[in-house]
PDB file of C-alpha atoms in Angstrom:
ATOM      1  CA  MET O   1     164.148 164.435 174.510  1.00  0.00           C
ATOM      2  CA  PHE O   2     164.121 165.333 170.982  1.00  0.00           C
ATOM      3  CA  TYR O   3     162.939 162.726 170.068  1.00  0.00           C
ATOM      4  CA  LYS O   4     159.550 162.730 172.418  1.00  0.00           C
ATOM      5  CA  VAL O   5     159.196 166.056 170.164  1.00  0.00           C
ATOM      6  CA  ILE O   6     158.672 165.213 167.571  1.00  0.00           C
ATOM      7  CA  LYS O   7     156.859 161.724 168.438  1.00  0.00           C
ATOM      8  CA  ARG O   8     154.250 165.546 169.427  1.00  0.00           C
ATOM      9  CA  ILE O   9     154.170 167.487 166.687  1.00  0.00           C
ATOM     10  CA  PHE O  10     153.506 164.359 165.037  1.00  0.00           C
ATOM     11  CA  ASP O  11     151.077 163.029 167.010  1.00  0.00           C
ATOM     12  CA  PHE O  12     148.996 165.797 166.821  1.00  0.00           C
ATOM     13  CA  ILE O  13     149.290 167.243 162.981  1.00  0.00           C
ATOM     14  CA  CYS O  14     148.565 163.181 162.589  1.00  0.00           C
ATOM     15  CA  ALA O  15     144.967 163.808 165.358  1.00  0.00           C
ATOM     16  CA  LEU O  16     144.563 166.608 163.266  1.00  0.00           C
ATOM     17  CA  ILE O  17     143.965 165.768 159.823  1.00  0.00           C
ATOM     18  CA  GLY O  18     142.665 162.354 160.924  1.00  0.00           C
ATOM     19  CA  ILE O  19     139.267 164.421 162.352  1.00  0.00           C
ATOM     20  CA  ILE O  20     139.135 166.282 159.211  1.00  0.00           C
ATOM     21  CA  GLY O  21     140.087 163.288 157.107  1.00  0.00           C
ATOM     22  CA  THR O  22     137.419 160.517 158.962  1.00  0.00           C
ATOM     23  CA  SER O  23     134.775 163.266 159.179  1.00  0.00           C
ATOM     24  CA  PRO O  24     131.917 162.260 156.941  1.00  0.00           C
ATOM     25  CA  LEU O  25     133.068 158.220 159.660  1.00  0.00           C
ATOM     26  CA  TRP O  26     132.367 160.704 162.707  1.00  0.00           C
ATOM     27  CA  ILE O  27     128.331 161.522 161.058  1.00  0.00           C
ATOM     28  CA  VAL O  28     127.550 158.399 160.326  1.00  0.00           C
ATOM     29  CA  GLY O  29     128.842 156.959 163.900  1.00  0.00           C
ATOM     30  CA  ILE O  30     126.998 159.527 165.552  1.00  0.00           C
ATOM     31  CA  ILE O  31     123.812 159.371 162.675  1.00  0.00           C
ATOM     32  CA  GLY O  32     124.289 154.806 163.473  1.00  0.00           C
ATOM     33  CA  ILE O  33     123.731 155.419 167.483  1.00  0.00           C
ATOM     34  CA  LEU O  34     121.516 157.576 167.431  1.00  0.00           C
ATOM     35  CA  ILE O  35     119.036 155.480 165.562  1.00  0.00           C
ATOM     36  CA  SER O  36     119.923 152.065 167.040  1.00  0.00           C
ATOM     37  CA  ASP O  37     119.989 153.512 170.914  1.00  0.00           C
ATOM     38  CA  TRP O  38     118.605 157.016 172.077  1.00  0.00           C
ATOM     39  CA  GLY O  39     120.886 158.477 174.350  1.00  0.00           C
ATOM     40  CA  PRO O  40     124.912 159.124 175.341  1.00  0.00           C
ATOM     41  CA  VAL O  41     126.863 159.311 171.808  1.00  0.00           C
ATOM     42  CA  PHE O  42     129.507 159.522 173.088  1.00  0.00           C
ATOM     43  CA  TYR O  43     130.905 157.423 175.649  1.00  0.00           C
ATOM     44  CA  THR O  44     133.890 158.608 178.658  1.00  0.00           C
ATOM     45  CA  ALA O  45     135.832 155.685 180.008  1.00  0.00           C
ATOM     46  CA  ARG O  46     138.362 156.627 182.596  1.00  0.00           C
ATOM     47  CA  ARG O  47     141.896 155.543 182.144  1.00  0.00           C
ATOM     48  CA  ILE O  48     145.457 155.331 182.922  1.00  0.00           C
ATOM     49  CA  GLY O  49     148.223 156.775 181.148  1.00  0.00           C
ATOM     50  CA  LYS O  50     151.377 157.624 181.699  1.00  0.00           C
ATOM     51  CA  ASN O  51     153.390 157.400 184.585  1.00  0.00           C
ATOM     52  CA  ASN O  52     149.895 155.729 186.335  1.00  0.00           C
ATOM     53  CA  LYS O  53     147.784 159.232 185.510  1.00  0.00           C
ATOM     54  CA  PRO O  54     144.007 158.571 185.192  1.00  0.00           C
ATOM     55  CA  PHE O  55     143.158 160.974 181.508  1.00  0.00           C
ATOM     56  CA  LYS O  56     139.380 160.318 180.799  1.00  0.00           C
ATOM     57  CA  MET O  57     139.473 158.311 177.007  1.00  0.00           C
ATOM     58  CA  TYR O  58     137.175 159.530 174.592  1.00  0.00           C
ATOM     59  CA  LYS O  59     134.952 156.628 172.242  1.00  0.00           C
ATOM     60  CA  PHE O  60     131.957 156.373 170.973  1.00  0.00           C
ATOM     61  CA  ARG O  61     129.593 154.750 172.441  1.00  0.00           C
ATOM     62  CA  SER O  62     128.620 150.941 171.718  1.00  0.00           C
ATOM     63  CA  MET O  63     127.638 149.370 173.565  1.00  0.00           C
ATOM     64  CA  CYS O  64     124.311 150.123 175.244  1.00  0.00           C
ATOM     65  CA  LYS O  65     123.969 152.383 178.229  1.00  0.00           C
ATOM     66  CA  ASN O  66     123.859 150.473 180.928  1.00  0.00           C
ATOM     67  CA  ALA O  67     126.619 148.163 180.004  1.00  0.00           C
ATOM     68  CA  GLU O  68     129.245 149.519 182.593  1.00  0.00           C
ATOM     69  CA  ASN O  69     126.273 148.217 185.163  1.00  0.00           C
ATOM     70  CA  LEU O  70     126.410 144.763 183.453  1.00  0.00           C
ATOM     71  CA  GLN O  71     130.022 143.081 183.328  1.00  0.00           C
ATOM     72  CA  ASP O  72     129.806 141.905 187.048  1.00  0.00           C
ATOM     73  CA  ASP O  73     127.095 138.739 185.584  1.00  0.00           C
ATOM     74  CA  LEU O  74     129.701 138.867 182.037  1.00  0.00           C
ATOM     75  CA  MET O  75     133.348 138.190 184.091  1.00  0.00           C
ATOM     76  CA  LYS O  76     132.579 134.434 184.090  1.00  0.00           C
ATOM     77  CA  TYR O  77     132.946 134.384 180.690  1.00  0.00           C
ATOM     78  CA  ASN O  78     135.605 136.309 180.228  1.00  0.00           C
ATOM     79  CA  GLU O  79     137.331 135.398 177.739  1.00  0.00           C
ATOM     80  CA  MET O  80     141.303 137.197 178.347  1.00  0.00           C
ATOM     81  CA  ASP O  81     144.220 135.360 181.743  1.00  0.00           C
ATOM     82  CA  GLY O  82     144.298 138.605 184.051  1.00  0.00           C
ATOM     83  CA  PRO O  83     143.793 141.942 184.798  1.00  0.00           C
ATOM     84  CA  VAL O  84     141.355 142.363 181.247  1.00  0.00           C
ATOM     85  CA  PHE O  85     137.732 142.406 180.508  1.00  0.00           C
ATOM     86  CA  LYS O  86     136.646 140.669 176.365  1.00  0.00           C
ATOM     87  CA  ILE O  87     134.923 137.977 176.134  1.00  0.00           C
ATOM     88  CA  LYS O  88     133.592 137.580 172.360  1.00  0.00           C
ATOM     89  CA  GLY O  89     130.254 137.665 171.491  1.00  0.00           C
ATOM     90  CA  ASP O  90     129.489 140.475 174.183  1.00  0.00           C
ATOM     91  CA  PRO O  91     125.714 140.610 174.711  1.00  0.00           C
ATOM     92  CA  ARG O  92     125.930 145.009 175.184  1.00  0.00           C
ATOM     93  CA  ILE O  93     127.039 145.355 171.759  1.00  0.00           C
ATOM     94  CA  THR O  94     124.025 147.483 169.822  1.00  0.00           C
ATOM     95  CA  LYS O  95     124.134 146.664 166.413  1.00  0.00           C
ATOM     96  CA  VAL O  96     125.539 150.086 165.076  1.00  0.00           C
ATOM     97  CA  GLY O  97     128.072 149.647 167.847  1.00  0.00           C
ATOM     98  CA  LYS O  98     128.630 145.613 166.345  1.00  0.00           C
ATOM     99  CA  PHE O  99     129.399 147.442 162.640  1.00  0.00           C
ATOM    100  CA  ILE O 100     131.817 150.335 164.084  1.00  0.00           C
ATOM    101  CA  ARG O 101     133.855 148.225 166.276  1.00  0.00           C
ATOM    102  CA  LYS O 102     134.260 145.423 163.089  1.00  0.00           C
ATOM    103  CA  TYR O 103     136.029 149.259 161.404  1.00  0.00           C
ATOM    104  CA  SER O 104     137.244 150.343 164.382  1.00  0.00           C
ATOM    105  CA  ILE O 105     135.657 154.186 163.428  1.00  0.00           C
ATOM    106  CA  ASP O 106     134.852 153.440 167.875  1.00  0.00           C
ATOM    107  CA  GLU O 107     138.405 154.788 168.189  1.00  0.00           C
ATOM    108  CA  LEU O 108     138.443 157.536 166.152  1.00  0.00           C
ATOM    109  CA  PRO O 109     137.590 160.475 169.444  1.00  0.00           C
ATOM    110  CA  GLN O 110     140.599 159.228 170.807  1.00  0.00           C
ATOM    111  CA  LEU O 111     142.019 161.335 168.861  1.00  0.00           C
ATOM    112  CA  LEU O 112     141.000 163.730 170.539  1.00  0.00           C
ATOM    113  CA  ASN O 113     143.101 162.633 173.320  1.00  0.00           C
ATOM    114  CA  VAL O 114     145.311 162.887 171.587  1.00  0.00           C
ATOM    115  CA  LEU O 115     145.499 166.584 170.372  1.00  0.00           C
ATOM    116  CA  LYS O 116     144.820 166.909 173.831  1.00  0.00           C
ATOM    117  CA  GLY O 117     148.751 165.148 174.894  1.00  0.00           C
ATOM    118  CA  ASP O 118     146.877 162.176 177.363  1.00  0.00           C
ATOM    119  CA  MET O 119     147.766 160.310 174.448  1.00  0.00           C
ATOM    120  CA  SER O 120     149.565 159.259 171.474  1.00  0.00           C
ATOM    121  CA  LEU O 121     148.573 157.150 168.079  1.00  0.00           C
ATOM    122  CA  VAL O 122     150.568 154.786 169.045  1.00  0.00           C
ATOM    123  CA  GLY O 123     151.759 152.948 172.008  1.00  0.00           C
ATOM    124  CA  THR O 124     150.901 150.942 174.162  1.00  0.00           C
ATOM    125  CA  ARG O 125     147.755 149.052 175.122  1.00  0.00           C
ATOM    126  CA  PRO O 126     145.034 152.049 177.957  1.00  0.00           C
ATOM    127  CA  PRO O 127     144.100 149.954 180.891  1.00  0.00           C
ATOM    128  CA  THR O 128     141.196 150.855 183.191  1.00  0.00           C
ATOM    129  CA  VAL O 129     141.448 151.711 186.910  1.00  0.00           C
ATOM    130  CA  ASP O 130     140.194 148.703 188.312  1.00  0.00           C
ATOM    131  CA  GLU O 131     143.047 145.786 186.467  1.00  0.00           C
ATOM    132  CA  THR O 132     146.243 147.887 187.060  1.00  0.00           C
ATOM    133  CA  LYS O 133     144.892 147.752 190.647  1.00  0.00           C
ATOM    134  CA  LEU O 134     145.293 144.313 190.014  1.00  0.00           C
ATOM    135  CA  TYR O 135     148.944 144.461 188.493  1.00  0.00           C
ATOM    136  CA  ASP O 136     151.873 142.517 189.456  1.00  0.00           C
ATOM    137  CA  LEU O 137     155.147 145.276 189.504  1.00  0.00           C
ATOM    138  CA  HIS O 138     156.286 144.303 186.109  1.00  0.00           C
ATOM    139  CA  HIS O 139     152.921 145.521 185.025  1.00  0.00           C
ATOM    140  CA  TYR O 140     153.351 148.619 185.370  1.00  0.00           C
ATOM    141  CA  ALA O 141     156.418 148.533 182.722  1.00  0.00           C
ATOM    142  CA  ARG O 142     153.690 149.225 180.225  1.00  0.00           C
ATOM    143  CA  LEU O 143     152.481 152.998 181.895  1.00  0.00           C
ATOM    144  CA  ALA O 144     156.365 154.441 181.154  1.00  0.00           C
ATOM    145  CA  ILE O 145     155.295 155.268 178.151  1.00  0.00           C
ATOM    146  CA  LYS O 146     151.830 157.321 176.881  1.00  0.00           C
ATOM    147  CA  PRO O 147     149.127 155.569 175.925  1.00  0.00           C
ATOM    148  CA  GLY O 148     148.080 154.355 171.839  1.00  0.00           C
ATOM    149  CA  ILE O 149     145.220 155.043 170.052  1.00  0.00           C
ATOM    150  CA  THR O 150     146.987 151.559 168.356  1.00  0.00           C
ATOM    151  CA  GLY O 151     150.191 149.873 168.877  1.00  0.00           C
ATOM    152  CA  MET O 152     151.956 145.838 168.533  1.00  0.00           C
ATOM    153  CA  TRP O 153     149.253 144.595 170.352  1.00  0.00           C
ATOM    154  CA  GLN O 154     146.625 145.804 168.035  1.00  0.00           C
ATOM    155  CA  ILE O 155     148.819 144.379 164.404  1.00  0.00           C
ATOM    156  CA  SER O 156     149.923 141.052 166.529  1.00  0.00           C
ATOM    157  CA  GLY O 157     145.793 139.762 166.651  1.00  0.00           C
ATOM    158  CA  ARG O 158     143.759 142.718 168.087  1.00  0.00           C
ATOM    159  CA  SER O 159     141.011 141.523 170.684  1.00  0.00           C
ATOM    160  CA  ASP O 160     142.088 137.008 169.520  1.00  0.00           C
ATOM    161  CA  ILE O 161     144.905 138.211 171.817  1.00  0.00           C
ATOM    162  CA  THR O 162     143.677 136.161 175.609  1.00  0.00           C
ATOM    163  CA  ASP O 163     146.639 135.835 177.633  1.00  0.00           C
ATOM    164  CA  PHE O 164     147.497 139.947 178.727  1.00  0.00           C
ATOM    165  CA  GLU O 165     151.399 138.110 179.371  1.00  0.00           C
ATOM    166  CA  GLU O 166     152.072 138.346 175.601  1.00  0.00           C
ATOM    167  CA  VAL O 167     149.710 142.182 175.943  1.00  0.00           C
ATOM    168  CA  VAL O 168     152.202 142.943 178.291  1.00  0.00           C
ATOM    169  CA  ARG O 169     155.450 141.382 176.468  1.00  0.00           C
ATOM    170  CA  LEU O 170     154.489 142.915 172.772  1.00  0.00           C
ATOM    171  CA  ASP O 171     153.818 146.387 174.771  1.00  0.00           C
ATOM    172  CA  LYS O 172     157.678 146.431 176.578  1.00  0.00           C
ATOM    173  CA  GLU O 173     158.846 145.383 173.322  1.00  0.00           C
ATOM    174  CA  TYR O 174     157.188 149.095 171.617  1.00  0.00           C
ATOM    175  CA  ILE O 175     158.894 150.586 174.928  1.00  0.00           C
ATOM    176  CA  GLU O 176     161.986 149.285 173.673  1.00  0.00           C
ATOM    177  CA  ARG O 177     161.940 149.342 170.115  1.00  0.00           C
ATOM    178  CA  TRP O 178     160.573 152.959 169.785  1.00  0.00           C
ATOM    179  CA  ASN O 179     161.882 154.577 166.784  1.00  0.00           C
ATOM    180  CA  PRO O 180     159.797 156.971 164.539  1.00  0.00           C
ATOM    181  CA  GLY O 181     160.153 154.641 161.428  1.00  0.00           C
ATOM    182  CA  LEU O 182     158.710 152.269 163.933  1.00  0.00           C
ATOM    183  CA  ASP O 183     155.167 155.014 164.666  1.00  0.00           C
ATOM    184  CA  VAL O 184     154.839 154.678 160.949  1.00  0.00           C
ATOM    185  CA  LYS O 185     155.602 150.792 160.219  1.00  0.00           C
ATOM    186  CA  ILE O 186     152.572 150.116 162.555  1.00  0.00           C
ATOM    187  CA  LEU O 187     150.732 152.944 161.717  1.00  0.00           C
ATOM    188  CA  LEU O 188     150.551 151.898 158.228  1.00  0.00           C
ATOM    189  CA  LYS O 189     150.325 147.732 159.913  1.00  0.00           C
ATOM    190  CA  THR O 190     147.081 149.161 161.266  1.00  0.00           C
ATOM    191  CA  PHE O 191     145.667 150.100 158.903  1.00  0.00           C
ATOM    192  CA  GLY O 192     145.514 146.553 156.967  1.00  0.00           C
ATOM    193  CA  VAL O 193     144.180 145.337 159.860  1.00  0.00           C
ATOM    194  CA  VAL O 194     141.364 147.265 160.389  1.00  0.00           C
ATOM    195  CA  LEU O 195     140.332 146.907 156.585  1.00  0.00           C
ATOM    196  CA  LYS O 196     140.664 143.427 157.013  1.00  0.00           C
ATOM    197  CA  LYS O 197     139.016 143.637 160.399  1.00  0.00           C
ATOM    198  CA  GLN O 198     141.442 140.592 161.532  1.00  0.00           C
ATOM    199  CA  GLY O 199     140.542 140.533 165.291  1.00  0.00           C
ATOM    200  CA  SER O 200     138.327 142.217 165.252  1.00  0.00           C
ATOM    201  CA  MET O 201     134.833 142.304 167.976  1.00  0.00           C
TER     202      MET O 201
END
């Protein structure tokens, strides 16, 4: 219980500092999205959080406005094994979207989710509602903790990982090994991965 309180305090303080410190990137992202594809700046996705509780996750919109309607036509190109949809060179991604994804600027609004308590800085990958409908029983172990902006799978290959079972294994490893030091280690490695643009979509 003590560690959970420490983690929540750490998340809140770091998220607040992160929003203030990255404010110039928020401005760049907002202006870029409006110029390239006029429409909503933020994309709100319904995700499943701790204990199977749904929440709204925020991101900068990196895809065209009707992206969700086009997904069914692209399912045959899915490169992930398991209940996750990912393809490299996704045609729905705008030019500015490619840039903000490359440097993970699109993830910044998730700091708002951390402030709200829906997410943690470090945790498991937040699944979609449709993904959880395809879960086997052992996959639900991932939902024992809050989802994170980053985690074991991000520093172990990010989008280069195509096997969902590997994502589950890494998430379980994080849950079993969790301690404050591990969170700090993952955050530091995340900065390195982002700067090197390893595994970005």
